[in-house]
Short mmCIF file of C-alpha atoms in Angstrom, two decimals:
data_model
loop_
_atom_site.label_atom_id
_atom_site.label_comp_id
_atom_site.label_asym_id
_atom_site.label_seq_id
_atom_site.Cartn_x
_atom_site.Cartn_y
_atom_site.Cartn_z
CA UNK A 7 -92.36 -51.54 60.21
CA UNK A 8 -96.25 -52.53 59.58
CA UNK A 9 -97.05 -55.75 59.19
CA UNK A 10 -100.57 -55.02 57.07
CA UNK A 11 -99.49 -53.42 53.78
CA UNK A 12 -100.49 -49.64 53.02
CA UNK A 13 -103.08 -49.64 50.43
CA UNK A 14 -102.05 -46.26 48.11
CA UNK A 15 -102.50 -44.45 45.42
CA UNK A 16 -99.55 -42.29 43.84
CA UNK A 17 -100.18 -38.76 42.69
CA UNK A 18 -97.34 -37.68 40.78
CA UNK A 19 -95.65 -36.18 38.01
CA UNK A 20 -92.93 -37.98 36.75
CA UNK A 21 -89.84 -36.81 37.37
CA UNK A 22 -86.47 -38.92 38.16
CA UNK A 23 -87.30 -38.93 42.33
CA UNK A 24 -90.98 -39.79 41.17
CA UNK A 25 -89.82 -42.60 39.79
CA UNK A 26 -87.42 -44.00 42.59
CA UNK A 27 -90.43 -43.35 44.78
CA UNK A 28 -92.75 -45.95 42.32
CA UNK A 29 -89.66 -48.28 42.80
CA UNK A 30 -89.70 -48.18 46.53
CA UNK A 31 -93.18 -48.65 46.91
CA UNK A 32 -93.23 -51.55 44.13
CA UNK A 33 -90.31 -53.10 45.60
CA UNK A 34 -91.73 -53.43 49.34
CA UNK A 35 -93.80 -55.45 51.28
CA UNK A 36 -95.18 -52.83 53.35
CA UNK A 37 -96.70 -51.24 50.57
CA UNK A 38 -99.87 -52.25 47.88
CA UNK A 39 -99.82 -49.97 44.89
CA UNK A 40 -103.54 -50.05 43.78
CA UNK A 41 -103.03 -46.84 41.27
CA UNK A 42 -101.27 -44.16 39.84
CA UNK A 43 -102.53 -40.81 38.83
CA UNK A 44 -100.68 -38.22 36.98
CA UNK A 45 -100.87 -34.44 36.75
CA UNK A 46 -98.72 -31.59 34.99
CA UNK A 47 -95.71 -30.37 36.90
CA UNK A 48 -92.54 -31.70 35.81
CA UNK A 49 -93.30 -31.63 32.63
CA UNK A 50 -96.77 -31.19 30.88
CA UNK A 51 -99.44 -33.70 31.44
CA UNK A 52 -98.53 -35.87 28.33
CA UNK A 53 -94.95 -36.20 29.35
CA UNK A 54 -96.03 -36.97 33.01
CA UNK A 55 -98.32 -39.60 32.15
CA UNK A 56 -96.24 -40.79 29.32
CA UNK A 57 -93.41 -41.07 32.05
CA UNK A 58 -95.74 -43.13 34.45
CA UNK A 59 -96.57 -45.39 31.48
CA UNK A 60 -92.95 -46.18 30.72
CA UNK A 61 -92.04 -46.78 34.38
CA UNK A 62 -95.08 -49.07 34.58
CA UNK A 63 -94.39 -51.20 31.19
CA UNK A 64 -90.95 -51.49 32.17
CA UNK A 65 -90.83 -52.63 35.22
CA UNK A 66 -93.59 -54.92 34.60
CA UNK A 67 -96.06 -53.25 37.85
CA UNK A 68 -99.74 -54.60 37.68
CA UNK A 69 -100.57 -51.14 38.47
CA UNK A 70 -102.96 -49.22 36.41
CA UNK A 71 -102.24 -45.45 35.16
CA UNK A 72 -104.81 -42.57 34.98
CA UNK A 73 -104.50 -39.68 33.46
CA UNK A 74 -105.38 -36.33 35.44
CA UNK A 75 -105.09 -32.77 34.98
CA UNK A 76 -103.93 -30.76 32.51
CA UNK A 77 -103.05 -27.60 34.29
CA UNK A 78 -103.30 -26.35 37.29
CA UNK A 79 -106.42 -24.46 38.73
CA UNK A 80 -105.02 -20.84 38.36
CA UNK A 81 -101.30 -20.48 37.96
CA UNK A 82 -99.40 -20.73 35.05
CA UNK A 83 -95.79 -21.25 34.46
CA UNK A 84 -93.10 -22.44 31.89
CA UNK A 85 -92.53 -26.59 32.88
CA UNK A 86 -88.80 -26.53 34.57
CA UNK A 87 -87.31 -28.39 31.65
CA UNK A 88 -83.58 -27.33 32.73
CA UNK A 89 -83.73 -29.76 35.88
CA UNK A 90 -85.41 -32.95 35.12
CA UNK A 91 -84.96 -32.43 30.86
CA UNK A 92 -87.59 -31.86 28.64
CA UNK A 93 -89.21 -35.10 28.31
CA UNK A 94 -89.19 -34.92 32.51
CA UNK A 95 -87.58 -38.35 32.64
CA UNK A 96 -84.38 -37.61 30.97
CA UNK A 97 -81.08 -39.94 31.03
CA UNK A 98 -77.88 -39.84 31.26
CA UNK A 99 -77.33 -42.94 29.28
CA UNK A 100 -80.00 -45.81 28.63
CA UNK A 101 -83.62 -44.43 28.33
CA UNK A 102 -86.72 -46.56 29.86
CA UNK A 103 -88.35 -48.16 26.93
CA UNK A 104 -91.31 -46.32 24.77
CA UNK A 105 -94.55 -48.24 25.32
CA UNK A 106 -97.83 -48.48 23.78
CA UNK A 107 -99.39 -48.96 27.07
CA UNK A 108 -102.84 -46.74 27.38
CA UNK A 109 -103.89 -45.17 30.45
CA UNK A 110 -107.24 -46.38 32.05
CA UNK A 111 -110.64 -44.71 30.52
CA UNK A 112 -111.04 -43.09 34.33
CA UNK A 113 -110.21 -39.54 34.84
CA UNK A 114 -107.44 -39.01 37.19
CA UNK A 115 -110.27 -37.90 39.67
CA UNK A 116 -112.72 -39.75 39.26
CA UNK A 117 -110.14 -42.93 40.05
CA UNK A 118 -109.51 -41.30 43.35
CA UNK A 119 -112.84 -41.23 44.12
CA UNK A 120 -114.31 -44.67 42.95
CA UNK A 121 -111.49 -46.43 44.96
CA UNK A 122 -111.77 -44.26 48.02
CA UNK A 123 -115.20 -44.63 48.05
CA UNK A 124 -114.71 -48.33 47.70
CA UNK A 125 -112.60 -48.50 50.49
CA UNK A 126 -113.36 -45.78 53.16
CA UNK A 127 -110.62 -45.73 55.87
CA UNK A 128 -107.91 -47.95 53.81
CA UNK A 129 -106.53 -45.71 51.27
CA UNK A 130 -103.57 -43.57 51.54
CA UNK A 131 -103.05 -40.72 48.93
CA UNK A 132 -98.92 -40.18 48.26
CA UNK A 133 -99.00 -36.98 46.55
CA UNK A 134 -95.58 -36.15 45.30
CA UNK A 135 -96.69 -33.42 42.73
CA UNK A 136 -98.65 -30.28 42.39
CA UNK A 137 -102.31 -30.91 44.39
CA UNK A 138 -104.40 -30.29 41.76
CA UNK A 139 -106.09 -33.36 41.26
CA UNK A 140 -106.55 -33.98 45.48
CA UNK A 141 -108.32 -30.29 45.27
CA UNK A 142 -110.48 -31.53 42.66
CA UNK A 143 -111.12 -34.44 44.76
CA UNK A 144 -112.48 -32.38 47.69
CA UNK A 145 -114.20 -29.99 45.79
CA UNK A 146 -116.67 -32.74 43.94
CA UNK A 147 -116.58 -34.86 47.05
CA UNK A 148 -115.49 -32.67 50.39
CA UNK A 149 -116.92 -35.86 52.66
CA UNK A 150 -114.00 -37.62 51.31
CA UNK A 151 -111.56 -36.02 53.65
CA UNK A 152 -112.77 -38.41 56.05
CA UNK A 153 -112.62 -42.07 53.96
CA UNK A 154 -109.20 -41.40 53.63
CA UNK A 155 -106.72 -42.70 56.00
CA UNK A 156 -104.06 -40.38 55.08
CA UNK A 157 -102.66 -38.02 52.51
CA UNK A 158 -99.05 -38.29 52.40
CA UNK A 159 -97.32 -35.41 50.37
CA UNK A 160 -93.65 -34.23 49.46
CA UNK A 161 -94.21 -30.04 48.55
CA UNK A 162 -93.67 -27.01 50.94
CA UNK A 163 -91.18 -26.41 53.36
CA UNK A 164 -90.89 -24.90 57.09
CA UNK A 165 -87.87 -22.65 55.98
CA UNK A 166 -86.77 -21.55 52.31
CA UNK A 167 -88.03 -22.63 49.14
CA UNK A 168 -86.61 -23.87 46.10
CA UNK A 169 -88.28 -22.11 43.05
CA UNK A 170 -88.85 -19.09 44.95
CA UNK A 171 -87.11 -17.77 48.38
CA UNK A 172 -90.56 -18.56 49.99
CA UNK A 173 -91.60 -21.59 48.09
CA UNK A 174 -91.08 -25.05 47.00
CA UNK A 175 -91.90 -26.25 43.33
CA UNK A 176 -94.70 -28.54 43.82
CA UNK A 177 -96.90 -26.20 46.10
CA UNK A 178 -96.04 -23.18 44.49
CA UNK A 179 -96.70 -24.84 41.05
CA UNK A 180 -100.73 -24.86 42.16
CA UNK A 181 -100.76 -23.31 45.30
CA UNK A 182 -104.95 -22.76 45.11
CA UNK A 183 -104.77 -26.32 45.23
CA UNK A 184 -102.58 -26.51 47.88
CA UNK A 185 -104.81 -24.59 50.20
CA UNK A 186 -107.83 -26.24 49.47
CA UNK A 187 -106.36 -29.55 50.71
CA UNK A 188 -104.57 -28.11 53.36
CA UNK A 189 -108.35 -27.03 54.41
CA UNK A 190 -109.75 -30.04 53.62
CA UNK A 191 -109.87 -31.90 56.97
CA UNK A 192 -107.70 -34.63 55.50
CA UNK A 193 -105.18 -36.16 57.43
CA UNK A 194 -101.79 -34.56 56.52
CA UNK A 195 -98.35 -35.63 56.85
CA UNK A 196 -96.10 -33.44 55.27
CA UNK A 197 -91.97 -33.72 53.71
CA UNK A 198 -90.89 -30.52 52.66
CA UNK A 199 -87.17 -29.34 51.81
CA UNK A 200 -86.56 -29.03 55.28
CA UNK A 201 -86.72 -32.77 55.57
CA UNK A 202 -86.05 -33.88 52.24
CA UNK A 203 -82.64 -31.72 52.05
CA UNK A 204 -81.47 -34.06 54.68
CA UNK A 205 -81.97 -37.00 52.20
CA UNK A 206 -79.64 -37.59 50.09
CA UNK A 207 -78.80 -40.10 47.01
CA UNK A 208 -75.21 -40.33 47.45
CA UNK A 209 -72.37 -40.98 44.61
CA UNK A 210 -71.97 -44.51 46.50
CA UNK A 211 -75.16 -45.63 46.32
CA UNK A 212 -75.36 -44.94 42.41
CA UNK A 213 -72.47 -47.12 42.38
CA UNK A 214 -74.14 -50.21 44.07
CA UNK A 215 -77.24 -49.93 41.73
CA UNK A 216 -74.75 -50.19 39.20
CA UNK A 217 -72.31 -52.58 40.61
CA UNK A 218 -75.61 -54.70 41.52
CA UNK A 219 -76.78 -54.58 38.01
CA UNK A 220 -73.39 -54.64 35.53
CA UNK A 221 -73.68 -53.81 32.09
CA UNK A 222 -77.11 -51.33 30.91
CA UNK A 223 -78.41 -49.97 33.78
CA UNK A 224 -81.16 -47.65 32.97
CA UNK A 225 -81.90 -46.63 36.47
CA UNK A 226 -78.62 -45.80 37.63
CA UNK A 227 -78.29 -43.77 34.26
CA UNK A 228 -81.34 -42.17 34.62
CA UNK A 229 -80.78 -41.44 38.48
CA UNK A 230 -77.00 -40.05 37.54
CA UNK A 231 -78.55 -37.41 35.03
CA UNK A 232 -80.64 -36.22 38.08
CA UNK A 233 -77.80 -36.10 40.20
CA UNK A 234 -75.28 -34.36 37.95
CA UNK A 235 -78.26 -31.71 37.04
CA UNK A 236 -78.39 -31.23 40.89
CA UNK A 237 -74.45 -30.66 41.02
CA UNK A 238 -74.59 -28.07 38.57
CA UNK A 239 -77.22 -25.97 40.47
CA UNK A 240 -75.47 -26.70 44.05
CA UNK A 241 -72.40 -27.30 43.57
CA UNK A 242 -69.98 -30.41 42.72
CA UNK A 243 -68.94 -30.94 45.96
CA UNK A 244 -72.22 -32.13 47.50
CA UNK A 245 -72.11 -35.24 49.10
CA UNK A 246 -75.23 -36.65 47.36
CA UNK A 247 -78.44 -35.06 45.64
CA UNK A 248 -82.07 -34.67 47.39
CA UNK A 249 -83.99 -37.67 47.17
CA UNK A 250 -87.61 -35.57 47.79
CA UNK A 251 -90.20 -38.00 46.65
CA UNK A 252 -89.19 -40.98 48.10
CA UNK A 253 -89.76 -39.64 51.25
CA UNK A 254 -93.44 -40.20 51.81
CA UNK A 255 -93.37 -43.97 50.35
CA UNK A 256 -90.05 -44.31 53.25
CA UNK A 257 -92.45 -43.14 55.88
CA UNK A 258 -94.85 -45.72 55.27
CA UNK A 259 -92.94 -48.29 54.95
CA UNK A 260 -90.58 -47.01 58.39
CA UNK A 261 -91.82 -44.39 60.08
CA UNK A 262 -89.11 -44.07 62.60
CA UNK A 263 -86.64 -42.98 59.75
CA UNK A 264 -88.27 -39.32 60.54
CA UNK A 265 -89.68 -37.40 62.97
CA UNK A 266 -93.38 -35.59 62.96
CA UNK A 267 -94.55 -33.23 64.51
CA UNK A 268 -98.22 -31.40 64.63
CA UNK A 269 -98.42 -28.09 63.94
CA UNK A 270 -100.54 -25.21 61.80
CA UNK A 271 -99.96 -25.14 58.41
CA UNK A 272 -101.53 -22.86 55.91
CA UNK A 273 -100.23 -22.21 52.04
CA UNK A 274 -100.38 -18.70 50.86
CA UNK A 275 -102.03 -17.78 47.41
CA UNK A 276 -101.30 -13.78 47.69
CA UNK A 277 -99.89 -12.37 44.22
CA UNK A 278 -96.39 -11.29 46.11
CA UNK A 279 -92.94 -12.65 46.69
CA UNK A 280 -94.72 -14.81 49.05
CA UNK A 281 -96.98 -16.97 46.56
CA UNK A 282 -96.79 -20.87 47.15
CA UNK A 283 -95.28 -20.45 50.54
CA UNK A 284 -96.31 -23.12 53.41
CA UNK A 285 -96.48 -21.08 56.65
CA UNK A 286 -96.19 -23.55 59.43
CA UNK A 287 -96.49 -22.37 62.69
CA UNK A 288 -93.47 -23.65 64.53
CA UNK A 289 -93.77 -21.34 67.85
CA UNK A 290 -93.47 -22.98 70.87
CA UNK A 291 -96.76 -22.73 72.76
CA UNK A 292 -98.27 -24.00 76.42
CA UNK A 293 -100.68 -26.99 75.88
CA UNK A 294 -102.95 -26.04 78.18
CA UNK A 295 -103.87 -22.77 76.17
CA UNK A 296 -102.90 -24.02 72.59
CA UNK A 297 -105.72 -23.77 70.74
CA UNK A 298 -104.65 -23.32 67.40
CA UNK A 299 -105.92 -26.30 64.48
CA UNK A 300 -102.52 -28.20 64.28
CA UNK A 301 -103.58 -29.65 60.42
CA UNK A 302 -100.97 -30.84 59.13
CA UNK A 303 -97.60 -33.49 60.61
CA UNK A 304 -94.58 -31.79 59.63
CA UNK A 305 -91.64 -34.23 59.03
CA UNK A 306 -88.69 -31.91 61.08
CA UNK A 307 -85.75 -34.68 61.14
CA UNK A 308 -84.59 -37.83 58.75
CA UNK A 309 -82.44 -40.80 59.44
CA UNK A 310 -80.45 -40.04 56.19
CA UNK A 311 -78.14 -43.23 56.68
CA UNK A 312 -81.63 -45.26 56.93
CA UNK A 313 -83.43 -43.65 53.89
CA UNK A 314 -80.40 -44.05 51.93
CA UNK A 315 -80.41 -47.91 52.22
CA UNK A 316 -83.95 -48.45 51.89
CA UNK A 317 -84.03 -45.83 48.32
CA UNK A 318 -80.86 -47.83 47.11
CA UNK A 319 -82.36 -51.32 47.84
CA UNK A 320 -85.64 -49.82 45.54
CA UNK A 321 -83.21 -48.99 42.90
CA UNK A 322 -81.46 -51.69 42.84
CA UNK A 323 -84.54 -54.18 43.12
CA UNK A 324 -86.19 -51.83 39.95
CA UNK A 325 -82.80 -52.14 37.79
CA UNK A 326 -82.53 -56.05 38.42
CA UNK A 327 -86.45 -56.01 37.32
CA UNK A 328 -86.10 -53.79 34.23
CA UNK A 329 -83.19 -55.80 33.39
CA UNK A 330 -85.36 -59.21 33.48
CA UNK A 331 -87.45 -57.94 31.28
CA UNK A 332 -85.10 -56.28 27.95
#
């Protein structure tokens, strides 16, 4: 565990595991949320940040909320409506409040910069969405690869995709992005499905949320219409559903809970069967004669039983707040 909290930003597109992944990082010590920045993904760019607006007014975060981009940099595609609903938030019971709430008067982007530039070395990026705004980023400001301290990001995969054989739905949703910032020079730590299929929001831990929080629950509802959607896709008899997003905020906060390794990664834009893919070199080479740019740390193995806890205390901590303040 660190003792100094990680200053970040979140980069998202709201989305149920975009949410628990605000919670966690709201709900911890280790972390200080100074932003969050939406882009489309989910759902289109008015949903997202809509979604990031309502998670912000009703959990009462002092976090501000700016709005990025609207679409992606080339690729276009139909928002996946039949997973996460078509406002991208959707429940299975009680909603999250509308709000009023504005985002700030900063472009996405332009937030990134001003408060990287404000604090070279001390801001982490969490970028649990498509990379288009982090591609902007580098291409108005490619020096700021190295004020960064990190960018942390849930997309890709070392094995199979999800929206494709070959790739997963956040890289493959902007995968020109994608490659830019995987050739930025940035300091990358990567959870793809291979890593985030081995953590799991279980039946169980719905149930403590609830059973923490009797009565309206909005965040065990909303987490339960994620889950079911999951069972339909996979199959009923899973033990639990993926909990992707949270990932990244869990490493910060415990980074034993996975295990990294260094290797090449590259994302492929080709027009083929292939688009969106994250190629990460995973042969076994000699040290002495390895000499190929190892860009990006690869999460390879979770603590599942360790993640779980830590997602469910978030939860729980976000349903007692929301609750405090209907």
């Amino acid at each position: 565990m660190t003792s100094t909290p990680h200053r970040i930003i979140i980069d998202c597109d709201p989305g149920h595991d975009d949410m628990a992944a605000i919670l966690l990082a709201a709900s911890h010590p280790a972390i200080q949320l100074e932003a969050i920045t939406t882009v489309c993904g989910n759902a289109s760019l008015d949903n997202t940040t809509n979604n990031a607006l309502r998670i912000v007014d009703a959990f009462a975060l002092d976090v501000p909320v700016y709005r990025g981009t609207v679409q992606p940099l080339l690729h276009r595609y139909d928002f996946p409506a039949e997973f996460h609903g078509p406002s991208g938030l959707d429940s299975s019971g009680a909603d999250l409040p509308q709000t009023s709430r504005k985002p700030g008067n900063k472009h996405a982007v332009q937030a990134i910069i001003d408060l990287v530039d404000a604090n070279p070395g001390q801001i982490t990026l969490v970028v649990i969405g498509p990379m288009t705004n982090l591609a902007l980023v580098f291409a108005l400001r490619p020096d700021l690869a190295g004020k960064i301290k990190q960018l942390v990001f849930m997309g890709g995969s070392t094995g199979e995709g999800n929206v494709t054989p070959a790739a997963e739905f956040n890289i493959w949703a902007d995968a020109e992005a994608a490659r830019m910032v995987f050739r930025s020079g940035v300091k990358l730590v990567m959870f793809g499905l291979n890593a985030t299929h081995q953590t799991l929001l279980r039946r169980q831990d719905i149930a403590a949320v609830r059973a923490a929080h009797p009565g309206t629950n909005a965040v065990a509802d909303i987490m339960d219409f994620y889950c079911q959607t999951y069972y339909r896709f996979a199959g009923a008899d899973k033990p639990g559903a993926p909990m992707h997003d949270p990932c990244a905020i869990a490493y910060l906060i415990d980074p034993s809970l996975f295990t990294i390794e260094q290797l090449p990664g590259e994302v492929i834009v080709a027009d083929t069967e292939t688009y969106g893919q994250t190629l990460i070199d995973l042969r076994p080479q000699d040290p002495a004669h390895d000499t190929r740019n190892k860009n990006v740390g690869v999460a390879i193995k979770a603590d599942a039983e360790g993640f779980a806890r830590l997602v469910t205390q978030g939860l729980i901590w976000g349903a007692g707040r929301i609750s405090t303040q209907s």
